[in-house]
Amino acid sequence: MNISISVKQLGKKHPLLQEKSIALDIENPVITTQKLIESIVDHQVQLFRSSSFEFEDEDKIHLPKENYLPILTDTGKVGFGALYNHNQVDLAKAQENAILAFEDGLYAVFYGDDQLETLTEEIDLSQNKNLTFIRLTFLAGSYW
């Protein structure tokens, strides 16, 4: 099933990740929030595992193609696709961290205009609404 995802952060004008369509391995379109988060983490872990690693002794310059650099600078991060972390990702641990972060309120999930507030809340993915993740930032300060 294909779903459209975007990632935003409070206080930023532009989204961290504009609408991106991903295919999830889900049989039933009615799904709980927990299963949805676990499925998205599973998709991202598989995507990371399929990415190429560079095992070079020295770092070589990977020149971007035309019009690639302005796109990267608009997102605020310039990278050339090289992955230097050679550790394997533990899927169960990644899913557990994502669920814990949701429970702790580190990010909010919206399906269309409706906020998903609990892990047991069911949504119908056949409605083809946009799924939005919003990273929440906390204010630093003191009571003094």
Short mmCIF file of N, CA, C and O in Angstrom, two decimals:
data_model
loop_
_atom_site.label_atom_id
_atom_site.label_comp_id
_atom_site.label_asym_id
_atom_site.label_seq_id
_atom_site.Cartn_x
_atom_site.Cartn_y
_atom_site.Cartn_z
N MET A 1 0.85 -1.16 0.00
CA MET A 1 0.00 0.00 0.00
C MET A 1 0.90 1.24 0.00
O MET A 1 1.84 1.33 0.78
N ASN A 2 0.62 2.19 -0.87
CA ASN A 2 1.38 3.42 -0.96
C ASN A 2 0.76 4.49 -0.07
O ASN A 2 -0.45 4.70 -0.09
N ILE A 3 1.62 5.17 0.71
CA ILE A 3 1.17 6.29 1.52
C ILE A 3 2.11 7.46 1.28
O ILE A 3 3.27 7.28 0.92
N SER A 4 1.58 8.66 1.48
CA SER A 4 2.36 9.88 1.29
C SER A 4 2.75 10.43 2.66
O SER A 4 1.89 10.63 3.51
N ILE A 5 4.07 10.67 2.84
CA ILE A 5 4.60 11.10 4.14
C ILE A 5 5.32 12.43 3.98
O ILE A 5 6.03 12.63 2.99
N SER A 6 5.19 13.30 4.97
CA SER A 6 6.01 14.49 5.06
C SER A 6 6.44 14.66 6.51
O SER A 6 5.75 14.22 7.43
N VAL A 7 7.61 15.29 6.69
CA VAL A 7 8.15 15.51 8.03
C VAL A 7 8.38 17.00 8.20
O VAL A 7 9.01 17.65 7.36
N LYS A 8 7.86 17.54 9.29
CA LYS A 8 7.98 18.96 9.58
C LYS A 8 8.56 19.15 10.97
O LYS A 8 8.59 18.22 11.77
N GLN A 9 9.03 20.38 11.22
CA GLN A 9 9.53 20.74 12.54
C GLN A 9 8.94 22.09 12.92
O GLN A 9 8.87 22.99 12.08
N LEU A 10 8.52 22.21 14.15
CA LEU A 10 7.94 23.47 14.61
C LEU A 10 8.96 24.58 14.50
O LEU A 10 10.14 24.41 14.80
N GLY A 11 8.52 25.74 14.04
CA GLY A 11 9.40 26.88 13.93
C GLY A 11 10.14 26.97 12.61
O GLY A 11 10.89 27.90 12.37
N LYS A 12 9.98 26.00 11.74
CA LYS A 12 10.64 26.00 10.44
C LYS A 12 9.61 26.28 9.36
O LYS A 12 8.50 25.74 9.39
N LYS A 13 9.98 27.09 8.38
CA LYS A 13 9.06 27.41 7.29
C LYS A 13 8.90 26.25 6.32
O LYS A 13 7.81 25.97 5.84
N HIS A 14 10.00 25.58 6.02
CA HIS A 14 9.98 24.51 5.04
C HIS A 14 10.02 23.15 5.73
O HIS A 14 10.69 22.98 6.75
N PRO A 15 9.32 22.17 5.20
CA PRO A 15 9.35 20.84 5.82
C PRO A 15 10.73 20.20 5.68
O PRO A 15 11.47 20.47 4.73
N LEU A 16 11.07 19.35 6.65
CA LEU A 16 12.34 18.61 6.59
C LEU A 16 12.31 17.61 5.46
O LEU A 16 13.32 17.33 4.82
N LEU A 17 11.15 17.03 5.23
CA LEU A 17 10.96 16.08 4.14
C LEU A 17 9.63 16.40 3.49
O LEU A 17 8.58 16.30 4.13
N GLN A 18 9.68 16.81 2.22
CA GLN A 18 8.44 17.11 1.52
C GLN A 18 7.73 15.80 1.21
O GLN A 18 8.28 14.73 1.41
N GLU A 19 6.54 15.90 0.71
CA GLU A 19 5.73 14.71 0.48
C GLU A 19 6.49 13.66 -0.31
O GLU A 19 6.97 13.91 -1.40
N LYS A 20 6.60 12.50 0.31
CA LYS A 20 7.31 11.37 -0.30
C LYS A 20 6.39 10.16 -0.20
O LYS A 20 5.81 9.90 0.85
N SER A 21 6.26 9.46 -1.29
CA SER A 21 5.40 8.28 -1.31
C SER A 21 6.25 7.05 -1.03
O SER A 21 7.29 6.85 -1.65
N ILE A 22 5.79 6.24 -0.09
CA ILE A 22 6.48 4.98 0.21
C ILE A 22 5.48 3.84 0.16
O ILE A 22 4.29 4.04 0.39
N ALA A 23 5.99 2.65 -0.14
CA ALA A 23 5.14 1.46 -0.21
C ALA A 23 5.36 0.62 1.05
O ALA A 23 6.49 0.22 1.34
N LEU A 24 4.30 0.37 1.77
CA LEU A 24 4.37 -0.44 2.97
C LEU A 24 3.75 -1.80 2.72
O LEU A 24 2.81 -1.94 1.94
N ASP A 25 4.30 -2.82 3.39
CA ASP A 25 3.77 -4.18 3.28
C ASP A 25 2.65 -4.38 4.31
O ASP A 25 2.86 -4.92 5.38
N ILE A 26 1.46 -3.89 3.96
CA ILE A 26 0.31 -3.98 4.85
C ILE A 26 -0.83 -4.61 4.08
O ILE A 26 -1.15 -4.19 2.97
N GLU A 27 -1.45 -5.65 4.67
CA GLU A 27 -2.55 -6.33 4.00
C GLU A 27 -3.87 -5.59 4.21
O GLU A 27 -4.64 -5.38 3.29
N ASN A 28 -4.14 -5.22 5.45
CA ASN A 28 -5.41 -4.60 5.82
C ASN A 28 -5.24 -3.09 5.88
O ASN A 28 -4.33 -2.60 6.55
N PRO A 29 -6.08 -2.30 5.20
CA PRO A 29 -5.92 -0.84 5.23
C PRO A 29 -6.28 -0.21 6.58
O PRO A 29 -5.86 0.90 6.87
N VAL A 30 -7.04 -0.90 7.42
CA VAL A 30 -7.35 -0.39 8.76
C VAL A 30 -6.25 -0.88 9.69
O VAL A 30 -6.04 -2.09 9.85
N ILE A 31 -5.54 0.08 10.29
CA ILE A 31 -4.33 -0.25 11.03
C ILE A 31 -4.24 0.64 12.26
O ILE A 31 -4.76 1.76 12.28
N THR A 32 -3.57 0.14 13.31
CA THR A 32 -3.36 0.95 14.51
C THR A 32 -2.16 1.87 14.30
O THR A 32 -1.32 1.63 13.42
N THR A 33 -2.08 2.88 15.13
CA THR A 33 -0.95 3.82 15.05
C THR A 33 0.37 3.10 15.31
O THR A 33 1.36 3.35 14.64
N GLN A 34 0.38 2.19 16.26
CA GLN A 34 1.61 1.45 16.58
C GLN A 34 2.07 0.63 15.38
O GLN A 34 3.25 0.65 15.03
N LYS A 35 1.16 -0.07 14.74
CA LYS A 35 1.52 -0.89 13.58
C LYS A 35 2.00 -0.01 12.43
O LYS A 35 2.93 -0.37 11.69
N LEU A 36 1.39 1.17 12.27
CA LEU A 36 1.81 2.10 11.23
C LEU A 36 3.24 2.57 11.47
O LEU A 36 4.07 2.56 10.55
N ILE A 37 3.56 2.98 12.69
CA ILE A 37 4.91 3.43 13.01
C ILE A 37 5.91 2.31 12.81
O ILE A 37 6.98 2.51 12.24
N GLU A 38 5.56 1.10 13.27
CA GLU A 38 6.47 -0.04 13.10
C GLU A 38 6.70 -0.36 11.63
O GLU A 38 7.82 -0.68 11.23
N SER A 39 5.67 -0.24 10.81
CA SER A 39 5.80 -0.51 9.37
C SER A 39 6.69 0.53 8.69
O SER A 39 7.51 0.19 7.82
N ILE A 40 6.54 1.78 9.08
CA ILE A 40 7.38 2.83 8.49
C ILE A 40 8.83 2.66 8.91
O ILE A 40 9.75 2.80 8.10
N VAL A 41 9.07 2.32 10.17
CA VAL A 41 10.44 2.07 10.63
C VAL A 41 11.02 0.87 9.90
O VAL A 41 12.18 0.89 9.48
N ASP A 42 10.23 -0.18 9.70
CA ASP A 42 10.69 -1.35 8.96
C ASP A 42 11.09 -0.96 7.54
O ASP A 42 12.14 -1.39 7.04
N HIS A 43 10.29 -0.13 6.88
CA HIS A 43 10.60 0.32 5.52
C HIS A 43 11.91 1.11 5.50
O HIS A 43 12.75 0.91 4.63
N GLN A 44 12.10 2.01 6.47
CA GLN A 44 13.30 2.82 6.51
C GLN A 44 14.55 2.00 6.83
O GLN A 44 15.62 2.26 6.30
N VAL A 45 14.41 0.99 7.69
CA VAL A 45 15.55 0.12 7.99
C VAL A 45 15.95 -0.68 6.76
O VAL A 45 17.13 -0.83 6.44
N GLN A 46 14.97 -1.20 6.02
CA GLN A 46 15.27 -1.93 4.79
C GLN A 46 15.94 -1.01 3.77
O GLN A 46 16.88 -1.42 3.08
N LEU A 47 15.49 0.22 3.68
CA LEU A 47 16.09 1.20 2.78
C LEU A 47 17.54 1.49 3.18
O LEU A 47 18.43 1.58 2.32
N PHE A 48 17.79 1.61 4.47
CA PHE A 48 19.15 1.85 4.96
C PHE A 48 20.05 0.66 4.68
O PHE A 48 21.20 0.83 4.27
N ARG A 49 19.54 -0.53 4.90
CA ARG A 49 20.35 -1.73 4.67
C ARG A 49 20.70 -1.92 3.20
O ARG A 49 21.73 -2.47 2.87
N SER A 50 19.83 -1.46 2.30
CA SER A 50 20.09 -1.61 0.87
C SER A 50 21.00 -0.51 0.32
O SER A 50 21.45 -0.60 -0.81
N SER A 51 21.27 0.54 1.13
CA SER A 51 22.15 1.62 0.69
C SER A 51 23.58 1.12 0.60
O SER A 51 23.98 0.19 1.29
N SER A 52 24.35 1.76 -0.25
CA SER A 52 25.73 1.34 -0.44
C SER A 52 26.62 1.94 0.63
O SER A 52 26.43 3.07 1.06
N PHE A 53 27.59 1.17 1.06
CA PHE A 53 28.59 1.64 2.01
C PHE A 53 29.89 1.88 1.28
O PHE A 53 30.20 1.21 0.30
N GLU A 54 30.64 2.84 1.77
CA GLU A 54 31.94 3.12 1.19
C GLU A 54 33.01 2.61 2.14
O GLU A 54 33.09 3.04 3.29
N PHE A 55 33.83 1.71 1.67
CA PHE A 55 34.93 1.18 2.44
C PHE A 55 36.23 1.68 1.82
O PHE A 55 37.01 0.93 1.27
N GLU A 56 36.45 2.98 1.91
CA GLU A 56 37.64 3.58 1.32
C GLU A 56 38.57 4.04 2.43
O GLU A 56 38.13 4.48 3.49
N ASP A 57 39.88 3.95 2.18
CA ASP A 57 40.85 4.43 3.14
C ASP A 57 40.88 5.94 3.19
O ASP A 57 41.10 6.54 4.24
N GLU A 58 40.66 6.57 2.06
CA GLU A 58 40.64 8.03 2.02
C GLU A 58 39.33 8.50 1.42
O GLU A 58 38.75 7.84 0.57
N ASP A 59 38.89 9.64 1.89
CA ASP A 59 37.63 10.19 1.42
C ASP A 59 37.85 10.85 0.06
O ASP A 59 38.70 11.69 -0.11
N LYS A 60 37.07 10.45 -0.93
CA LYS A 60 37.16 11.02 -2.25
C LYS A 60 36.00 11.99 -2.46
O LYS A 60 34.93 11.80 -1.89
N ILE A 61 36.21 12.98 -3.28
CA ILE A 61 35.17 13.97 -3.53
C ILE A 61 34.16 13.39 -4.52
O ILE A 61 34.51 12.91 -5.58
N HIS A 62 32.90 13.44 -4.13
CA HIS A 62 31.81 13.00 -5.01
C HIS A 62 31.12 14.26 -5.51
O HIS A 62 30.39 14.90 -4.78
N LEU A 63 31.37 14.63 -6.71
CA LEU A 63 30.81 15.86 -7.25
C LEU A 63 29.33 15.68 -7.58
O LEU A 63 28.96 14.72 -8.24
N PRO A 64 28.50 16.61 -7.15
CA PRO A 64 27.07 16.51 -7.45
C PRO A 64 26.78 16.90 -8.89
O PRO A 64 27.55 17.62 -9.53
N LYS A 65 25.66 16.44 -9.38
CA LYS A 65 25.23 16.80 -10.73
C LYS A 65 24.69 18.23 -10.73
O LYS A 65 24.48 18.82 -9.69
N GLU A 66 24.45 18.76 -11.93
CA GLU A 66 23.93 20.11 -12.04
C GLU A 66 22.60 20.23 -11.30
O GLU A 66 21.80 19.32 -11.27
N ASN A 67 22.38 21.39 -10.71
CA ASN A 67 21.16 21.74 -9.98
C ASN A 67 20.95 20.88 -8.74
O ASN A 67 19.88 20.93 -8.14
N TYR A 68 21.92 20.07 -8.36
CA TYR A 68 21.77 19.22 -7.19
C TYR A 68 22.10 19.99 -5.92
O TYR A 68 21.43 19.86 -4.91
N LEU A 69 23.14 20.83 -5.98
CA LEU A 69 23.57 21.58 -4.82
C LEU A 69 22.51 22.56 -4.32
O LEU A 69 22.26 22.63 -3.12
N PRO A 70 21.82 23.32 -5.18
CA PRO A 70 20.76 24.21 -4.67
C PRO A 70 19.63 23.45 -3.97
O PRO A 70 19.06 23.93 -3.00
N ILE A 71 19.32 22.26 -4.46
CA ILE A 71 18.27 21.46 -3.82
C ILE A 71 18.71 21.06 -2.42
O ILE A 71 17.93 21.11 -1.46
N LEU A 72 19.97 20.66 -2.27
CA LEU A 72 20.48 20.25 -0.97
C LEU A 72 20.57 21.42 0.00
O LEU A 72 20.26 21.28 1.18
N THR A 73 20.98 22.57 -0.49
CA THR A 73 21.09 23.73 0.41
C THR A 73 19.71 24.22 0.85
O THR A 73 19.59 24.80 1.92
N ASP A 74 18.68 23.99 0.05
CA ASP A 74 17.33 24.36 0.47
C ASP A 74 16.87 23.53 1.66
O ASP A 74 16.10 24.00 2.48
N THR A 75 17.31 22.28 1.73
CA THR A 75 16.92 21.43 2.85
C THR A 75 17.76 21.69 4.09
O THR A 75 17.42 21.25 5.17
N GLY A 76 18.89 22.39 3.93
CA GLY A 76 19.72 22.71 5.08
C GLY A 76 20.82 21.72 5.35
O GLY A 76 21.59 21.86 6.29
N LYS A 77 20.93 20.68 4.54
CA LYS A 77 21.97 19.68 4.76
C LYS A 77 22.49 19.24 3.41
O LYS A 77 21.73 18.85 2.54
N VAL A 78 23.79 19.31 3.27
CA VAL A 78 24.41 18.90 2.02
C VAL A 78 25.12 17.59 2.26
O VAL A 78 25.96 17.47 3.15
N GLY A 79 24.80 16.58 1.49
CA GLY A 79 25.45 15.28 1.59
C GLY A 79 25.54 14.67 0.22
O GLY A 79 24.84 15.06 -0.72
N PHE A 80 26.42 13.72 0.08
CA PHE A 80 26.66 13.14 -1.23
C PHE A 80 26.33 11.66 -1.28
O PHE A 80 26.82 10.94 -2.13
N GLY A 81 25.51 11.18 -0.37
CA GLY A 81 25.02 9.82 -0.44
C GLY A 81 25.94 8.77 0.16
O GLY A 81 25.65 7.59 0.09
N ALA A 82 27.05 9.16 0.74
CA ALA A 82 27.97 8.20 1.32
C ALA A 82 27.55 7.89 2.75
O ALA A 82 27.19 8.79 3.51
N LEU A 83 27.57 6.64 3.12
CA LEU A 83 27.25 6.22 4.48
C LEU A 83 28.54 5.73 5.13
O LEU A 83 29.20 4.83 4.60
N TYR A 84 28.89 6.33 6.24
CA TYR A 84 30.13 5.96 6.91
C TYR A 84 29.91 5.13 8.16
O TYR A 84 30.85 4.69 8.77
N ASN A 85 28.68 4.92 8.54
CA ASN A 85 28.36 4.08 9.68
C ASN A 85 28.12 2.67 9.16
O ASN A 85 27.13 2.41 8.48
N HIS A 86 28.99 1.76 9.48
CA HIS A 86 28.93 0.40 8.94
C HIS A 86 28.21 -0.57 9.88
O HIS A 86 28.20 -1.76 9.64
N ASN A 87 27.62 -0.05 10.96
CA ASN A 87 26.91 -0.91 11.90
C ASN A 87 25.56 -1.33 11.31
O ASN A 87 24.89 -0.55 10.65
N GLN A 88 25.19 -2.56 11.58
CA GLN A 88 23.88 -3.05 11.17
C GLN A 88 22.81 -2.53 12.12
O GLN A 88 23.03 -2.42 13.32
N VAL A 89 21.66 -2.22 11.58
CA VAL A 89 20.56 -1.68 12.38
C VAL A 89 19.73 -2.84 12.91
O VAL A 89 19.38 -3.76 12.17
N ASP A 90 19.42 -2.78 14.20
CA ASP A 90 18.55 -3.78 14.83
C ASP A 90 17.11 -3.29 14.66
O ASP A 90 16.72 -2.26 15.24
N LEU A 91 16.33 -3.99 13.85
CA LEU A 91 14.97 -3.57 13.53
C LEU A 91 14.10 -3.48 14.78
O LEU A 91 13.37 -2.50 14.97
N ALA A 92 14.16 -4.47 15.65
CA ALA A 92 13.32 -4.47 16.85
C ALA A 92 13.65 -3.29 17.75
O ALA A 92 12.75 -2.64 18.30
N LYS A 93 14.93 -2.98 17.89
CA LYS A 93 15.36 -1.85 18.72
C LYS A 93 14.92 -0.52 18.10
O LYS A 93 14.47 0.39 18.81
N ALA A 94 15.01 -0.41 16.79
CA ALA A 94 14.59 0.82 16.09
C ALA A 94 13.09 1.03 16.25
O ALA A 94 12.63 2.16 16.49
N GLN A 95 12.30 -0.03 16.12
CA GLN A 95 10.85 0.08 16.30
C GLN A 95 10.51 0.44 17.74
O GLN A 95 9.63 1.27 17.99
N GLU A 96 11.22 -0.15 18.68
CA GLU A 96 10.99 0.15 20.09
C GLU A 96 11.31 1.62 20.39
O GLU A 96 10.56 2.29 21.11
N ASN A 97 12.40 2.13 19.82
CA ASN A 97 12.77 3.53 20.03
C ASN A 97 11.73 4.47 19.43
O ASN A 97 11.40 5.51 20.02
N ALA A 98 11.21 4.14 18.25
CA ALA A 98 10.20 4.99 17.60
C ALA A 98 8.91 5.02 18.41
O ALA A 98 8.29 6.08 18.56
N ILE A 99 8.50 3.88 18.94
CA ILE A 99 7.28 3.81 19.76
C ILE A 99 7.48 4.59 21.06
O ILE A 99 6.60 5.35 21.49
N LEU A 100 8.64 4.43 21.68
CA LEU A 100 8.93 5.14 22.93
C LEU A 100 8.97 6.65 22.70
O LEU A 100 8.45 7.43 23.51
N ALA A 101 9.55 7.08 21.58
CA ALA A 101 9.58 8.52 21.26
C ALA A 101 8.18 9.07 21.04
O ALA A 101 7.87 10.20 21.43
N PHE A 102 7.30 8.28 20.43
CA PHE A 102 5.91 8.70 20.24
C PHE A 102 5.21 8.83 21.59
O PHE A 102 4.50 9.80 21.84
N GLU A 103 5.40 7.84 22.46
CA GLU A 103 4.77 7.87 23.78
C GLU A 103 5.29 9.04 24.62
O GLU A 103 4.55 9.62 25.41
N ASP A 104 6.58 9.38 24.45
CA ASP A 104 7.17 10.47 25.22
C ASP A 104 6.86 11.84 24.63
O ASP A 104 7.23 12.86 25.20
N GLY A 105 6.20 11.89 23.47
CA GLY A 105 5.81 13.16 22.88
C GLY A 105 6.92 13.88 22.15
O GLY A 105 6.90 15.10 22.04
N LEU A 106 7.90 13.13 21.63
CA LEU A 106 8.98 13.76 20.87
C LEU A 106 8.56 14.11 19.45
O LEU A 106 9.20 14.92 18.80
N TYR A 107 7.50 13.48 18.97
CA TYR A 107 6.94 13.83 17.67
C TYR A 107 5.44 13.56 17.69
O TYR A 107 4.95 12.76 18.48
N ALA A 108 4.75 14.28 16.83
CA ALA A 108 3.30 14.11 16.69
C ALA A 108 3.02 13.56 15.29
O ALA A 108 3.78 13.82 14.36
N VAL A 109 1.96 12.79 15.17
CA VAL A 109 1.59 12.19 13.90
C VAL A 109 0.18 12.66 13.54
O VAL A 109 -0.73 12.59 14.37
N PHE A 110 0.03 13.15 12.31
CA PHE A 110 -1.26 13.58 11.81
C PHE A 110 -1.60 12.77 10.57
O PHE A 110 -0.76 12.57 9.70
N TYR A 111 -2.84 12.31 10.50
CA TYR A 111 -3.35 11.64 9.31
C TYR A 111 -4.41 12.56 8.73
O TYR A 111 -5.52 12.65 9.25
N GLY A 112 -4.04 13.28 7.70
CA GLY A 112 -4.90 14.35 7.19
C GLY A 112 -4.86 15.49 8.19
O GLY A 112 -3.80 16.00 8.52
N ASP A 113 -6.02 15.86 8.72
CA ASP A 113 -6.10 16.92 9.74
C ASP A 113 -6.27 16.35 11.14
O ASP A 113 -6.36 17.11 12.11
N ASP A 114 -6.32 15.04 11.27
CA ASP A 114 -6.57 14.40 12.55
C ASP A 114 -5.26 13.96 13.20
O ASP A 114 -4.45 13.27 12.59
N GLN A 115 -5.07 14.37 14.47
CA GLN A 115 -3.87 13.95 15.19
C GLN A 115 -4.08 12.55 15.76
O GLN A 115 -5.12 12.25 16.33
N LEU A 116 -3.07 11.70 15.60
CA LEU A 116 -3.09 10.36 16.18
C LEU A 116 -2.46 10.47 17.57
O LEU A 116 -1.27 10.74 17.69
N GLU A 117 -3.27 10.28 18.61
CA GLU A 117 -2.80 10.55 19.96
C GLU A 117 -2.42 9.30 20.74
O GLU A 117 -1.64 9.39 21.67
N THR A 118 -3.00 8.14 20.39
CA THR A 118 -2.68 6.92 21.12
C THR A 118 -2.19 5.85 20.15
O THR A 118 -2.47 5.91 18.95
N LEU A 119 -1.48 4.88 20.69
CA LEU A 119 -0.95 3.80 19.86
C LEU A 119 -2.04 2.83 19.42
O LEU A 119 -1.88 2.13 18.42
N THR A 120 -3.16 2.80 20.12
CA THR A 120 -4.23 1.86 19.79
C THR A 120 -5.27 2.46 18.85
O THR A 120 -6.18 1.76 18.42
N GLU A 121 -5.12 3.73 18.52
CA GLU A 121 -6.07 4.39 17.63
C GLU A 121 -5.97 3.79 16.23
O GLU A 121 -4.88 3.61 15.70
N GLU A 122 -7.11 3.49 15.63
CA GLU A 122 -7.14 2.88 14.31
C GLU A 122 -7.41 3.93 13.24
O GLU A 122 -8.21 4.84 13.44
N ILE A 123 -6.72 3.78 12.11
CA ILE A 123 -6.92 4.67 10.97
C ILE A 123 -7.14 3.82 9.73
O ILE A 123 -6.72 2.67 9.67
N ASP A 124 -7.80 4.41 8.75
CA ASP A 124 -8.08 3.73 7.50
C ASP A 124 -7.18 4.32 6.42
O ASP A 124 -7.39 5.45 5.97
N LEU A 125 -6.17 3.58 6.00
CA LEU A 125 -5.21 4.07 5.01
C LEU A 125 -5.79 4.12 3.61
O LEU A 125 -5.20 4.73 2.72
N SER A 126 -6.96 3.51 3.39
CA SER A 126 -7.56 3.55 2.06
C SER A 126 -8.13 4.94 1.72
O SER A 126 -8.48 5.19 0.58
N GLN A 127 -8.19 5.84 2.70
CA GLN A 127 -8.68 7.20 2.46
C GLN A 127 -7.63 8.05 1.76
O GLN A 127 -7.93 9.16 1.30
N ASN A 128 -6.39 7.58 1.68
CA ASN A 128 -5.29 8.26 0.98
C ASN A 128 -5.06 9.69 1.46
O ASN A 128 -4.81 10.58 0.66
N LYS A 129 -5.12 9.90 2.75
CA LYS A 129 -4.77 11.21 3.31
C LYS A 129 -3.26 11.27 3.51
O LYS A 129 -2.59 10.24 3.61
N ASN A 130 -2.74 12.50 3.58
CA ASN A 130 -1.31 12.66 3.84
C ASN A 130 -1.00 12.34 5.29
O ASN A 130 -1.75 12.70 6.19
N LEU A 131 0.14 11.68 5.50
CA LEU A 131 0.62 11.36 6.83
C LEU A 131 1.75 12.33 7.14
O LEU A 131 2.71 12.43 6.39
N THR A 132 1.62 13.08 8.24
CA THR A 132 2.60 14.10 8.59
C THR A 132 3.19 13.81 9.96
O THR A 132 2.45 13.62 10.93
N PHE A 133 4.51 13.78 10.02
CA PHE A 133 5.23 13.65 11.28
C PHE A 133 5.78 15.03 11.62
O PHE A 133 6.42 15.66 10.79
N ILE A 134 5.55 15.49 12.85
CA ILE A 134 6.05 16.79 13.28
C ILE A 134 6.98 16.58 14.47
O ILE A 134 6.55 16.07 15.52
N ARG A 135 8.26 16.94 14.25
CA ARG A 135 9.23 16.87 15.34
C ARG A 135 8.95 18.00 16.30
O ARG A 135 8.85 19.16 15.91
N LEU A 136 8.82 17.67 17.56
CA LEU A 136 8.54 18.68 18.58
C LEU A 136 9.83 19.05 19.28
O LEU A 136 10.63 18.18 19.62
N THR A 137 10.04 20.33 19.45
CA THR A 137 11.24 20.80 20.16
C THR A 137 10.80 21.40 21.47
O THR A 137 9.74 22.02 21.59
N PHE A 138 11.63 21.25 22.47
CA PHE A 138 11.29 21.72 23.80
C PHE A 138 12.10 22.97 24.11
O PHE A 138 13.23 23.14 23.66
N LEU A 139 11.50 23.85 24.89
CA LEU A 139 12.17 25.08 25.26
C LEU A 139 13.17 24.81 26.37
O LEU A 139 12.92 24.03 27.29
N ALA A 140 14.33 25.43 26.25
CA ALA A 140 15.35 25.30 27.29
C ALA A 140 15.25 26.53 28.18
O ALA A 140 15.08 27.64 27.72
N GLY A 141 15.37 26.33 29.45
CA GLY A 141 15.29 27.45 30.37
C GLY A 141 15.31 26.96 31.80
O GLY A 141 15.52 25.77 32.07
N SER A 142 15.09 27.85 32.70
CA SER A 142 15.09 27.45 34.10
C SER A 142 13.96 28.19 34.83
O SER A 142 13.36 29.12 34.30
N TYR A 143 13.71 27.77 36.03
CA TYR A 143 12.64 28.38 36.84
C TYR A 143 13.19 29.51 37.71
O TYR A 143 12.49 30.07 38.50
N TRP A 144 14.44 29.83 37.61
CA TRP A 144 15.08 30.80 38.50
C TRP A 144 14.70 32.18 38.16
O TRP A 144 14.66 32.72 37.19
#
